[in-house]
mmCIF file with all atom_site columns, C-alpha atoms in Angstrom:
data_model
loop_
_atom_site.group_PDB
_atom_site.id
_atom_site.type_symbol
_atom_site.label_atom_id
_atom_site.label_alt_id
_atom_site.label_comp_id
_atom_site.label_asym_id
_atom_site.label_entity_id
_atom_site.label_seq_id
_atom_site.pdbx_PDB_ins_code
_atom_site.Cartn_x
_atom_site.Cartn_y
_atom_site.Cartn_z
_atom_site.occupancy
_atom_site.B_iso_or_equiv
_atom_site.pdbx_formal_charge
_atom_site.auth_seq_id
_atom_site.auth_comp_id
_atom_site.auth_asym_id
_atom_site.auth_atom_id
_atom_site.pdbx_PDB_model_num
ATOM 1   C CA . VAL A 1 1   ? -0.021  -0.063  -0.050 1.00 47.00 ? 1106 VAL A CA 1
ATOM 2   C CA . CYS A 1 2   ? 1.227   3.346   -1.010 1.00 50.00 ? 1107 CYS A CA 1
ATOM 3   C CA . SER A 1 3   ? 1.779   5.935   1.735  1.00 54.00 ? 1108 SER A CA 1
ATOM 4   C CA . SER A 1 4   ? -0.447  8.499   -0.202 1.00 53.00 ? 1109 SER A CA 1
ATOM 5   C CA . ASP A 1 5   ? -3.237  5.729   -0.452 1.00 50.00 ? 1110 ASP A CA 1
ATOM 6   C CA . LEU A 1 6   ? -2.982  5.202   3.366  1.00 45.00 ? 1111 LEU A CA 1
ATOM 7   C CA . ASN A 1 7   ? -3.086  8.850   4.041  1.00 51.00 ? 1112 ASN A CA 1
ATOM 8   C CA . GLY A 1 8   ? -6.157  9.263   1.583  1.00 52.00 ? 1113 GLY A CA 1
ATOM 9   C CA . ALA A 1 9   ? -7.968  6.354   3.398  1.00 52.00 ? 1114 ALA A CA 1
ATOM 10  C CA . ILE A 1 10  ? -7.156  7.943   6.879  1.00 52.00 ? 1115 ILE A CA 1
ATOM 11  C CA . TYR A 1 11  ? -8.533  11.435  5.760  1.00 56.00 ? 1116 TYR A CA 1
ATOM 12  C CA . HIS A 1 12  ? -11.543 9.733   4.206  1.00 55.00 ? 1117 HIS A CA 1
ATOM 13  C CA . HIS A 1 13  ? -12.442 7.791   7.293  1.00 58.00 ? 1118 HIS A CA 1
ATOM 14  C CA . PHE A 1 14  ? -11.756 10.568  9.977  1.00 62.00 ? 1119 PHE A CA 1
ATOM 15  C CA . GLU A 1 15  ? -13.201 14.094  9.690  1.00 67.00 ? 1120 GLU A CA 1
ATOM 16  C CA . SER A 1 16  ? -10.214 15.738  11.570 1.00 70.00 ? 1121 SER A CA 1
ATOM 17  C CA . ARG A 1 17  ? -7.189  15.042  13.481 1.00 68.00 ? 1122 ARG A CA 1
ATOM 18  C CA . ASN A 1 18  ? -9.243  15.441  16.721 1.00 73.00 ? 1123 ASN A CA 1
ATOM 19  C CA . HIS A 1 19  ? -11.633 12.740  15.396 1.00 77.00 ? 1124 HIS A CA 1
ATOM 20  C CA . LEU A 1 20  ? -8.839  10.291  14.852 1.00 77.00 ? 1125 LEU A CA 1
ATOM 21  C CA . LEU A 1 21  ? -7.282  11.069  18.164 1.00 79.00 ? 1126 LEU A CA 1
ATOM 22  C CA . ALA A 1 22  ? -10.666 10.800  19.996 1.00 79.00 ? 1127 ALA A CA 1
ATOM 23  C CA . ARG A 1 23  ? -11.512 7.434   18.297 1.00 80.00 ? 1128 ARG A CA 1
ATOM 24  C CA . ALA A 1 24  ? -8.176  5.981   19.346 1.00 81.00 ? 1129 ALA A CA 1
ATOM 25  C CA . PHE A 1 25  ? -8.516  7.381   22.900 1.00 82.00 ? 1130 PHE A CA 1
ATOM 26  C CA . ALA A 1 26  ? -12.135 5.865   23.124 1.00 84.00 ? 1131 ALA A CA 1
ATOM 27  C CA . ARG A 1 27  ? -10.938 2.510   22.069 1.00 85.00 ? 1132 ARG A CA 1
ATOM 28  C CA . GLU A 1 28  ? -8.013  2.624   24.515 1.00 86.00 ? 1133 GLU A CA 1
ATOM 29  C CA . ILE A 1 29  ? -10.082 3.873   27.422 1.00 86.00 ? 1134 ILE A CA 1
ATOM 30  C CA . ALA A 1 30  ? -12.640 1.076   26.890 1.00 90.00 ? 1135 ALA A CA 1
ATOM 31  C CA . ALA A 1 31  ? -9.904  -1.500  27.268 1.00 89.00 ? 1136 ALA A CA 1
ATOM 32  C CA . TYR A 1 32  ? -8.540  0.274   30.177 1.00 89.00 ? 1137 TYR A CA 1
ATOM 33  C CA . LEU A 1 33  ? -11.912 0.441   31.842 1.00 92.00 ? 1138 LEU A CA 1
ATOM 34  C CA . THR A 1 34  ? -12.279 -3.354  31.237 1.00 94.00 ? 1139 THR A CA 1
ATOM 35  C CA . VAL A 1 35  ? -9.147  -3.978  33.204 1.00 93.00 ? 1140 VAL A CA 1
ATOM 36  C CA . GLN A 1 36  ? -10.109 -1.572  35.965 1.00 95.00 ? 1141 GLN A CA 1
ATOM 37  C CA . ARG A 1 37  ? -13.513 -3.354  36.346 1.00 96.00 ? 1142 ARG A CA 1
ATOM 38  C CA . GLN A 1 38  ? -11.703 -6.792  36.451 1.00 96.00 ? 1143 GLN A CA 1
ATOM 39  C CA . ARG A 1 39  ? -9.298  -5.635  38.960 1.00 96.00 ? 1144 ARG A CA 1
ATOM 40  C CA . VAL A 1 40  ? -12.106 -4.131  41.179 1.00 97.00 ? 1145 VAL A CA 1
ATOM 41  C CA . ALA A 1 41  ? -14.174 -7.419  40.936 1.00 97.00 ? 1146 ALA A CA 1
ATOM 42  C CA . ALA A 1 42  ? -11.207 -9.387  41.953 1.00 97.00 ? 1147 ALA A CA 1
ATOM 43  C CA . ALA A 1 43  ? -10.416 -7.233  44.981 1.00 97.00 ? 1148 ALA A CA 1
ATOM 44  C CA . ALA A 1 44  ? -14.038 -7.180  45.901 1.00 96.00 ? 1149 ALA A CA 1
ATOM 45  C CA . ARG A 1 45  ? -14.160 -10.968 46.218 1.00 96.00 ? 1150 ARG A CA 1
ATOM 46  C CA . THR A 1 46  ? -11.212 -11.116 48.648 1.00 95.00 ? 1151 THR A CA 1
ATOM 47  C CA . GLY A 1 47  ? -10.499 -7.752  50.070 1.00 96.00 ? 1152 GLY A CA 1
ATOM 48  C CA . SER A 1 48  ? -11.843 -4.882  52.048 1.00 97.00 ? 1153 SER A CA 1
ATOM 49  C CA . ALA A 1 49  ? -13.637 -1.806  50.580 1.00 96.00 ? 1154 ALA A CA 1
ATOM 50  C CA . GLU A 1 50  ? -10.281 0.059   50.953 1.00 97.00 ? 1155 GLU A CA 1
ATOM 51  C CA . ASP A 1 51  ? -8.415  -2.803  48.821 1.00 98.00 ? 1156 ASP A CA 1
ATOM 52  C CA . VAL A 1 52  ? -11.107 -2.316  46.134 1.00 97.00 ? 1157 VAL A CA 1
ATOM 53  C CA . VAL A 1 53  ? -10.160 1.350   45.821 1.00 98.00 ? 1158 VAL A CA 1
ATOM 54  C CA . VAL A 1 54  ? -6.567  0.683   45.849 1.00 98.00 ? 1159 VAL A CA 1
ATOM 55  C CA . ALA A 1 55  ? -7.003  -1.790  43.075 1.00 97.00 ? 1160 ALA A CA 1
ATOM 56  C CA . ALA A 1 56  ? -8.988  0.800   41.026 1.00 97.00 ? 1161 ALA A CA 1
ATOM 57  C CA . ALA A 1 57  ? -6.235  3.369   41.924 1.00 96.00 ? 1162 ALA A CA 1
ATOM 58  C CA . LEU A 1 58  ? -3.352  1.016   40.838 1.00 95.00 ? 1163 LEU A CA 1
ATOM 59  C CA . THR A 1 59  ? -5.048  0.010   37.409 1.00 92.00 ? 1164 THR A CA 1
ATOM 60  C CA . PRO A 1 60  ? -2.871  2.623   35.415 1.00 88.00 ? 1165 PRO A CA 1
ATOM 61  C CA . ALA A 1 61  ? 0.284   0.908   36.825 1.00 87.00 ? 1166 ALA A CA 1
ATOM 62  C CA . ALA A 1 62  ? -1.010  -2.524  35.990 1.00 88.00 ? 1167 ALA A CA 1
ATOM 63  C CA . TYR A 1 63  ? -2.238  -1.574  32.589 1.00 85.00 ? 1168 TYR A CA 1
ATOM 64  C CA . ALA A 1 64  ? 1.198   -0.039  31.846 1.00 82.00 ? 1169 ALA A CA 1
ATOM 65  C CA . GLU A 1 65  ? 2.908   -3.380  32.492 1.00 83.00 ? 1170 GLU A CA 1
ATOM 66  C CA . THR A 1 66  ? 1.544   -4.482  29.247 1.00 82.00 ? 1171 THR A CA 1
ATOM 67  C CA . THR A 1 67  ? 0.744   -1.250  27.353 1.00 77.00 ? 1172 THR A CA 1
ATOM 68  C CA . ALA A 1 68  ? 3.133   1.427   28.710 1.00 70.00 ? 1173 ALA A CA 1
ATOM 69  C CA . ASP A 1 69  ? 2.746   3.781   25.920 1.00 72.00 ? 1174 ASP A CA 1
ATOM 70  C CA . SER A 1 70  ? -0.996  3.571   25.867 1.00 74.00 ? 1175 SER A CA 1
ATOM 71  C CA . ALA A 1 71  ? -1.088  4.013   29.681 1.00 71.00 ? 1176 ALA A CA 1
ATOM 72  C CA . LEU A 1 72  ? 0.951   7.201   29.235 1.00 69.00 ? 1177 LEU A CA 1
ATOM 73  C CA . VAL A 1 73  ? -1.412  8.567   26.665 1.00 72.00 ? 1178 VAL A CA 1
ATOM 74  C CA . LEU A 1 74  ? -4.477  7.746   28.892 1.00 72.00 ? 1179 LEU A CA 1
ATOM 75  C CA . LEU A 1 75  ? -2.975  9.366   31.945 1.00 70.00 ? 1180 LEU A CA 1
ATOM 76  C CA . ALA A 1 76  ? -1.925  12.571  29.918 1.00 70.00 ? 1181 ALA A CA 1
ATOM 77  C CA . THR A 1 77  ? -5.131  12.967  28.013 1.00 71.00 ? 1182 THR A CA 1
ATOM 78  C CA . ARG A 1 78  ? -8.448  14.254  28.968 1.00 71.00 ? 1183 ARG A CA 1
ATOM 79  C CA . ALA A 1 79  ? -11.534 12.996  27.047 1.00 66.00 ? 1184 ALA A CA 1
ATOM 80  C CA . SER A 1 80  ? -13.101 16.491  27.402 1.00 68.00 ? 1185 SER A CA 1
ATOM 81  C CA . GLU A 1 81  ? -10.133 18.018  25.498 1.00 70.00 ? 1186 GLU A CA 1
ATOM 82  C CA . LEU A 1 82  ? -10.580 15.533  22.607 1.00 67.00 ? 1187 LEU A CA 1
ATOM 83  C CA . ALA A 1 83  ? -14.358 15.951  22.423 1.00 64.00 ? 1188 ALA A CA 1
ATOM 84  C CA . SER A 1 84  ? -14.050 19.729  22.157 1.00 67.00 ? 1189 SER A CA 1
ATOM 85  C CA . GLY A 1 85  ? -12.917 19.765  18.488 1.00 68.00 ? 1190 GLY A CA 1
ATOM 86  C CA . PRO A 1 86  ? -14.648 18.492  15.323 1.00 76.00 ? 1191 PRO A CA 1
ATOM 87  C CA . VAL A 1 87  ? -15.646 15.018  16.380 1.00 75.00 ? 1192 VAL A CA 1
ATOM 88  C CA . PRO A 1 88  ? -18.712 13.029  15.258 1.00 78.00 ? 1193 PRO A CA 1
ATOM 89  C CA . ASP A 1 89  ? -21.640 12.855  17.794 1.00 82.00 ? 1194 ASP A CA 1
ATOM 90  C CA . SER A 1 90  ? -21.035 8.990   17.870 1.00 84.00 ? 1195 SER A CA 1
ATOM 91  C CA . VAL A 1 91  ? -17.649 9.350   19.196 1.00 82.00 ? 1196 VAL A CA 1
ATOM 92  C CA . VAL A 1 92  ? -18.581 11.964  21.753 1.00 82.00 ? 1197 VAL A CA 1
ATOM 93  C CA . GLU A 1 93  ? -21.281 9.778   23.009 1.00 89.00 ? 1198 GLU A CA 1
ATOM 94  C CA . GLU A 1 94  ? -18.871 6.904   23.419 1.00 87.00 ? 1199 GLU A CA 1
ATOM 95  C CA . LEU A 1 95  ? -16.658 9.222   25.380 1.00 86.00 ? 1200 LEU A CA 1
ATOM 96  C CA . MET A 1 96  ? -19.441 10.414  27.687 1.00 88.00 ? 1201 MET A CA 1
ATOM 97  C CA . ALA A 1 97  ? -20.507 6.786   28.142 1.00 91.00 ? 1202 ALA A CA 1
ATOM 98  C CA . HIS A 1 98  ? -17.091 5.999   29.553 1.00 88.00 ? 1203 HIS A CA 1
ATOM 99  C CA . ARG A 1 99  ? -17.169 8.978   31.691 1.00 90.00 ? 1204 ARG A CA 1
ATOM 100 C CA . ALA A 1 100 ? -20.663 7.847   32.995 1.00 93.00 ? 1205 ALA A CA 1
ATOM 101 C CA . ALA A 1 101 ? -19.156 4.399   33.812 1.00 94.00 ? 1206 ALA A CA 1
ATOM 102 C CA . VAL A 1 102 ? -16.296 5.886   35.830 1.00 92.00 ? 1207 VAL A CA 1
ATOM 103 C CA . ALA A 1 103 ? -18.820 8.114   37.684 1.00 95.00 ? 1208 ALA A CA 1
ATOM 104 C CA . ALA A 1 104 ? -20.789 5.004   38.476 1.00 96.00 ? 1209 ALA A CA 1
ATOM 105 C CA . LEU A 1 105 ? -17.702 3.209   39.781 1.00 96.00 ? 1210 LEU A CA 1
ATOM 106 C CA . VAL A 1 106 ? -16.748 6.220   41.934 1.00 96.00 ? 1211 VAL A CA 1
ATOM 107 C CA . THR A 1 107 ? -20.299 6.258   43.466 1.00 97.00 ? 1212 THR A CA 1
ATOM 108 C CA . GLU A 1 108 ? -20.230 2.539   44.028 1.00 96.00 ? 1213 GLU A CA 1
ATOM 109 C CA . LEU A 1 109 ? -16.936 2.546   45.677 1.00 97.00 ? 1214 LEU A CA 1
ATOM 110 C CA . THR A 1 110 ? -17.817 5.606   47.865 1.00 97.00 ? 1215 THR A CA 1
ATOM 111 C CA . GLU A 1 111 ? -20.976 3.945   49.008 1.00 97.00 ? 1216 GLU A CA 1
ATOM 112 C CA . ARG A 1 112 ? -19.025 0.688   49.707 1.00 95.00 ? 1217 ARG A CA 1
ATOM 113 C CA . LEU A 1 113 ? -16.486 2.715   51.825 1.00 96.00 ? 1218 LEU A CA 1
ATOM 114 C CA . TRP A 1 114 ? -18.582 5.080   53.842 1.00 95.00 ? 1219 TRP A CA 1
ATOM 115 C CA . GLY A 1 115 ? -22.194 4.181   52.998 1.00 95.00 ? 1220 GLY A CA 1
ATOM 116 C CA . ARG A 1 116 ? -22.684 7.590   51.595 1.00 94.00 ? 1221 ARG A CA 1
ATOM 117 C CA . ALA A 1 117 ? -22.319 9.163   47.944 1.00 93.00 ? 1222 ALA A CA 1
ATOM 118 C CA . ASP A 1 118 ? -22.475 12.882  48.590 1.00 95.00 ? 1223 ASP A CA 1
ATOM 119 C CA . ASP A 1 119 ? -20.321 15.210  46.591 1.00 96.00 ? 1224 ASP A CA 1
ATOM 120 C CA . THR A 1 120 ? -17.515 15.516  49.162 1.00 96.00 ? 1225 THR A CA 1
ATOM 121 C CA . ALA A 1 121 ? -17.225 11.684  49.563 1.00 96.00 ? 1226 ALA A CA 1
ATOM 122 C CA . THR A 1 122 ? -17.323 11.089  45.943 1.00 96.00 ? 1227 THR A CA 1
ATOM 123 C CA . ARG A 1 123 ? -14.843 13.750  45.142 1.00 96.00 ? 1228 ARG A CA 1
ATOM 124 C CA . LEU A 1 124 ? -12.330 12.217  47.467 1.00 97.00 ? 1229 LEU A CA 1
ATOM 125 C CA . VAL A 1 125 ? -12.608 8.886   45.873 1.00 97.00 ? 1230 VAL A CA 1
ATOM 126 C CA . ARG A 1 126 ? -12.151 10.365  42.399 1.00 96.00 ? 1231 ARG A CA 1
ATOM 127 C CA . TYR A 1 127 ? -9.083  11.926  43.650 1.00 96.00 ? 1232 TYR A CA 1
ATOM 128 C CA . CYS A 1 128 ? -7.894  8.521   45.006 1.00 97.00 ? 1233 CYS A CA 1
ATOM 129 C CA . ILE A 1 129 ? -8.591  6.653   41.738 1.00 95.00 ? 1234 ILE A CA 1
ATOM 130 C CA . ASP A 1 130 ? -7.855  9.294   39.238 1.00 91.00 ? 1235 ASP A CA 1
ATOM 131 C CA . ASP A 1 131 ? -5.935  12.406  40.436 1.00 91.00 ? 1236 ASP A CA 1
ATOM 132 C CA . ILE A 1 132 ? -3.442  10.779  42.595 1.00 93.00 ? 1237 ILE A CA 1
ATOM 133 C CA . PRO A 1 133 ? -2.273  7.871   40.289 1.00 90.00 ? 1238 PRO A CA 1
ATOM 134 C CA . VAL A 1 134 ? -2.293  10.413  37.302 1.00 85.00 ? 1239 VAL A CA 1
ATOM 135 C CA . ARG A 1 135 ? -0.080  12.750  39.103 1.00 86.00 ? 1240 ARG A CA 1
ATOM 136 C CA . LEU A 1 136 ? 2.413   10.380  40.565 1.00 86.00 ? 1241 LEU A CA 1
ATOM 137 C CA . LEU A 1 137 ? 2.545   8.028   37.584 1.00 80.00 ? 1242 LEU A CA 1
ATOM 138 C CA . ILE A 1 138 ? 3.086   10.778  34.983 1.00 77.00 ? 1243 ILE A CA 1
ATOM 139 C CA . THR A 1 139 ? 5.570   12.396  37.103 1.00 77.00 ? 1244 THR A CA 1
ATOM 140 C CA . SER A 1 140 ? 7.678   9.285   37.365 1.00 73.00 ? 1245 SER A CA 1
ATOM 141 C CA . ARG A 1 141 ? 7.551   9.190   33.473 1.00 71.00 ? 1246 ARG A CA 1
ATOM 142 C CA . ARG A 1 142 ? 7.296   5.322   33.890 1.00 75.00 ? 1247 ARG A CA 1
ATOM 143 C CA . PRO A 1 143 ? 3.701   4.432   34.675 1.00 72.00 ? 1248 PRO A CA 1
ATOM 144 C CA . SER A 1 144 ? 4.815   1.021   35.870 1.00 76.00 ? 1249 SER A CA 1
ATOM 145 C CA . ASP A 1 145 ? 7.421   2.293   38.092 1.00 82.00 ? 1250 ASP A CA 1
ATOM 146 C CA . PRO A 1 146 ? 7.027   0.217   41.422 1.00 88.00 ? 1251 PRO A CA 1
ATOM 147 C CA . LEU A 1 147 ? 8.041   3.291   43.562 1.00 91.00 ? 1252 LEU A CA 1
ATOM 148 C CA . ALA A 1 148 ? 5.253   5.424   41.954 1.00 89.00 ? 1253 ALA A CA 1
ATOM 149 C CA . ALA A 1 149 ? 2.896   2.553   42.527 1.00 91.00 ? 1254 ALA A CA 1
ATOM 150 C CA . TYR A 1 150 ? 3.946   2.185   46.120 1.00 94.00 ? 1255 TYR A CA 1
ATOM 151 C CA . ALA A 1 151 ? 3.327   5.881   46.611 1.00 94.00 ? 1256 ALA A CA 1
ATOM 152 C CA . VAL A 1 152 ? -0.060  5.625   45.089 1.00 95.00 ? 1257 VAL A CA 1
ATOM 153 C CA . GLU A 1 153 ? -1.144  2.789   47.167 1.00 97.00 ? 1258 GLU A CA 1
ATOM 154 C CA . HIS A 1 154 ? -0.012  4.379   50.504 1.00 97.00 ? 1259 HIS A CA 1
ATOM 155 C CA . ALA A 1 155 ? -1.377  7.726   49.568 1.00 97.00 ? 1260 ALA A CA 1
ATOM 156 C CA . VAL A 1 156 ? -4.800  6.308   48.791 1.00 97.00 ? 1261 VAL A CA 1
ATOM 157 C CA . ARG A 1 157 ? -4.821  4.028   51.920 1.00 98.00 ? 1262 ARG A CA 1
ATOM 158 C CA . GLY A 1 158 ? -4.002  7.115   54.083 1.00 97.00 ? 1263 GLY A CA 1
ATOM 159 C CA . ILE A 1 159 ? -6.804  9.282   52.550 1.00 97.00 ? 1264 ILE A CA 1
ATOM 160 C CA . LEU A 1 160 ? -9.231  6.384   52.945 1.00 97.00 ? 1265 LEU A CA 1
ATOM 161 C CA . GLN A 1 161 ? -8.299  5.695   56.581 1.00 96.00 ? 1266 GLN A CA 1
ATOM 162 C CA . ALA A 1 162 ? -8.779  9.411   57.189 1.00 96.00 ? 1267 ALA A CA 1
ATOM 163 C CA . GLY A 1 163 ? -12.187 9.425   55.490 1.00 94.00 ? 1268 GLY A CA 1
ATOM 164 C CA . PRO A 1 164 ? -13.932 12.276  54.080 1.00 94.00 ? 1269 PRO A CA 1
ATOM 165 C CA . PRO A 1 165 ? -14.836 15.411  56.127 1.00 88.00 ? 1270 PRO A CA 1
ATOM 166 C CA . ALA A 1 166 ? -18.366 15.563  57.525 1.00 80.00 ? 1271 ALA A CA 1
ATOM 167 C CA . ALA A 1 167 ? -20.926 16.386  54.788 1.00 61.00 ? 1272 ALA A CA 1
#
């Protein structure tokens, strides 16, 4: 296949660079969320509510063990940034469905931990499974870095033990 034929096929299929990136991100985040759900389910079978949240928080490190480059892209990219450009509605809807799945997981984990799902408690769990892993694993530049994973686990456990402030 000639490179110009390939370029033409890509330009024919995708409306824009953002469309291509959003579609690739949607596919990768779907695979990531499958791994996260598996890890959460496994931890729920054998561990405490805290262990389940830690499993969710450590998913980026586990995912990076097999797909390091994809893990870095997922950690560094926000779906809202991709959906803001010229992207077909079907891809935006797919990205929104993934976002809704994460929100549902956060609510489930929050209720499991503290028997509540108010804004303060859910934001704290989101910090634990999203913001802390992203910051530490991106900073290490190696999302499978054992020291970064150690720091994520212990930061999350400390926050969970402290619990959310009163609602």
